[in-house]
Amino acid sequence: MILKSVEKTRRETLAMAAIAGLAAILAPRLSLADEQAVAAEIKKLYGDKKFESGKIKLDVPEIAENGLVVPVNVDIESPMTDADYVKSVHVFAEGNPLPAVVSYRFTPACGKASASTRMRLAETQNIVCIAEMSNGKLHMAKANVKVTIGGCGG
Amino acid sequence: MATKPTPRVRVPTQAKPGELIEIKTLISHEMESGQRKDAAGKVVPRKIINKFTAAFNGKTVFEADWNPAISANPYQSFFYKAAESGEFTFTWKDDDGSDYVATNKLTVA
């Protein structure tokens, strides 16, 4: 009986070691650091406030052949009246050396909270978009872009 | 910078009251990100346009803060709800302190 239990612990230890090893190999590929960088940027802006989904239409290509010029279009559902409008929108790229991409500030005079630009992406990654409404509500959307040729001079 | 950045703006000249118009802007600028290295291995200093502002009759309607992740020859489009006749002033602010300005008239009838 005692022998058996020892055997079990040894097997467990081995399994644990195997998992740890696998995690060490996989971890850099998940680019967790950059996800944290984006989270840190968002925290700097809005602290620990909660984000809701919906309202944001984040339009980016599924596959970008050239990471130097990737179109990015944001469209936020809002009546855009003086009482209820989209105040600001921020776009972040998780896999870029500098996560911030663009920040927009809208006014009710825009009539529609929609804007397009073009960005550089270093590698295949997630794009995060957050929108702040005039009533203080926050919305978030994410989209993945596969990049064939990176856009950071490399 | 070899040439002075030239802004190009596409705005309709006429609109009906309450009509939603799309404004498309483009400016020639290399948007040096500050991440690149030259042949000697030295980092090329950052030089980008960091802010774009659109104002109508002196009142700001739309602003965009650009970061180094914005592509060279930056494009920006947005919307405006026509209410009265007037003039748009578009301003691009460069890292080196210079401003590039374009103006467009809009007639609302």
PDB file of N, CA and C in Angstrom, chain B residues 5 7 11-12 19 26 42 45 47 60 65-66 70-71 77 81 83-84 89-90 92 101 103 108:
ATOM      1  N   PRO B   5       4.631  68.187 -46.180  1.00  0.00           N
ATOM      2  CA  PRO B   5       3.403  67.391 -46.240  1.00  0.00           C
ATOM      3  C   PRO B   5       2.244  68.181 -46.854  1.00  0.00           C
ATOM      4  N   PRO B   7      -1.726  68.241 -47.392  1.00  0.00           N
ATOM      5  CA  PRO B   7      -2.994  67.608 -47.040  1.00  0.00           C
ATOM      6  C   PRO B   7      -3.949  67.562 -48.234  1.00  0.00           C
ATOM      7  N   VAL B  11     -14.420  66.831 -49.175  1.00  0.00           N
ATOM      8  CA  VAL B  11     -15.653  67.206 -48.480  1.00  0.00           C
ATOM      9  C   VAL B  11     -16.646  67.646 -49.550  1.00  0.00           C
ATOM     10  N   PRO B  12     -17.897  67.263 -49.455  1.00  0.00           N
ATOM     11  CA  PRO B  12     -18.863  67.804 -50.414  1.00  0.00           C
ATOM     12  C   PRO B  12     -18.977  69.322 -50.248  1.00  0.00           C
ATOM     13  N   GLU B  19     -28.151  66.597 -43.249  1.00  0.00           N
ATOM     14  CA  GLU B  19     -27.547  65.524 -44.043  1.00  0.00           C
ATOM     15  C   GLU B  19     -26.227  65.075 -43.406  1.00  0.00           C
ATOM     16  N   LEU B  26      -6.379  62.931 -46.245  1.00  0.00           N
ATOM     17  CA  LEU B  26      -5.130  62.218 -46.485  1.00  0.00           C
ATOM     18  C   LEU B  26      -4.021  63.255 -46.433  1.00  0.00           C
ATOM     19  N   LYS B  42      21.498  52.475 -35.816  1.00  0.00           N
ATOM     20  CA  LYS B  42      20.991  53.518 -34.928  1.00  0.00           C
ATOM     21  C   LYS B  42      19.486  53.656 -35.098  1.00  0.00           C
ATOM     22  N   PRO B  45      15.009  58.548 -35.255  1.00  0.00           N
ATOM     23  CA  PRO B  45      14.135  59.241 -34.298  1.00  0.00           C
ATOM     24  C   PRO B  45      12.693  59.363 -34.782  1.00  0.00           C
ATOM     25  N   LYS B  47       9.191  60.740 -35.728  1.00  0.00           N
ATOM     26  CA  LYS B  47       8.640  61.988 -36.250  1.00  0.00           C
ATOM     27  C   LYS B  47       7.308  61.643 -36.916  1.00  0.00           C
ATOM     28  N   THR B  60     -14.510  72.715 -32.492  1.00  0.00           N
ATOM     29  CA  THR B  60     -13.974  71.379 -32.762  1.00  0.00           C
ATOM     30  C   THR B  60     -15.102  70.354 -32.844  1.00  0.00           C
ATOM     31  N   ASP B  65      -6.081  61.279 -31.960  1.00  0.00           N
ATOM     32  CA  ASP B  65      -4.694  61.235 -31.497  1.00  0.00           C
ATOM     33  C   ASP B  65      -4.028  60.057 -32.187  1.00  0.00           C
ATOM     34  N   TRP B  66      -3.035  60.353 -32.968  1.00  0.00           N
ATOM     35  CA  TRP B  66      -2.348  59.289 -33.698  1.00  0.00           C
ATOM     36  C   TRP B  66      -1.105  58.857 -32.952  1.00  0.00           C
ATOM     37  N   ILE B  70       0.206  54.320 -36.638  1.00  0.00           N
ATOM     38  CA  ILE B  70      -0.547  54.786 -37.802  1.00  0.00           C
ATOM     39  C   ILE B  70       0.371  54.759 -39.030  1.00  0.00           C
ATOM     40  N   SER B  71      -0.178  54.260 -40.130  1.00  0.00           N
ATOM     41  CA  SER B  71       0.596  54.067 -41.359  1.00  0.00           C
ATOM     42  C   SER B  71       1.113  55.381 -41.924  1.00  0.00           C
ATOM     43  N   SER B  77     -10.971  59.209 -41.986  1.00  0.00           N
ATOM     44  CA  SER B  77     -12.299  59.607 -42.429  1.00  0.00           C
ATOM     45  C   SER B  77     -13.234  59.619 -41.237  1.00  0.00           C
ATOM     46  N   LYS B  81     -22.614  66.022 -39.386  1.00  0.00           N
ATOM     47  CA  LYS B  81     -24.018  66.273 -39.679  1.00  0.00           C
ATOM     48  C   LYS B  81     -24.162  67.749 -40.043  1.00  0.00           C
ATOM     49  N   ALA B  83     -25.411  71.328 -40.593  1.00  0.00           N
ATOM     50  CA  ALA B  83     -26.448  72.127 -39.938  1.00  0.00           C
ATOM     51  C   ALA B  83     -26.506  73.522 -40.540  1.00  0.00           C
ATOM     52  N   GLU B  84     -25.354  74.138 -40.770  1.00  0.00           N
ATOM     53  CA  GLU B  84     -25.332  75.508 -41.281  1.00  0.00           C
ATOM     54  C   GLU B  84     -24.139  75.658 -42.224  1.00  0.00           C
ATOM     55  N   THR B  89     -11.983  73.675 -40.798  1.00  0.00           N
ATOM     56  CA  THR B  89     -10.539  73.857 -40.666  1.00  0.00           C
ATOM     57  C   THR B  89      -9.968  72.533 -40.172  1.00  0.00           C
ATOM     58  N   PHE B  90      -9.091  71.975 -40.966  1.00  0.00           N
ATOM     59  CA  PHE B  90      -8.445  70.719 -40.591  1.00  0.00           C
ATOM     60  C   PHE B  90      -7.000  71.021 -40.222  1.00  0.00           C
ATOM     61  N   TRP B  92      -3.303  69.361 -38.782  1.00  0.00           N
ATOM     62  CA  TRP B  92      -2.453  68.213 -38.458  1.00  0.00           C
ATOM     63  C   TRP B  92      -1.260  68.740 -37.675  1.00  0.00           C
ATOM     64  N   VAL B 101      -2.351  72.943 -42.255  1.00  0.00           N
ATOM     65  CA  VAL B 101      -3.767  73.342 -42.176  1.00  0.00           C
ATOM     66  C   VAL B 101      -4.411  73.297 -43.555  1.00  0.00           C
ATOM     67  N   THR B 103      -8.414  74.184 -45.354  1.00  0.00           N
ATOM     68  CA  THR B 103      -9.765  74.689 -45.095  1.00  0.00           C
ATOM     69  C   THR B 103     -10.675  74.333 -46.273  1.00  0.00           C
ATOM     70  N   VAL B 108     -24.762  74.924 -46.879  1.00  0.00           N
ATOM     71  CA  VAL B 108     -25.931  74.145 -46.490  1.00  0.00           C
ATOM     72  C   VAL B 108     -27.179  74.877 -46.970  1.00  0.00           C
TER      73      VAL B 108
END
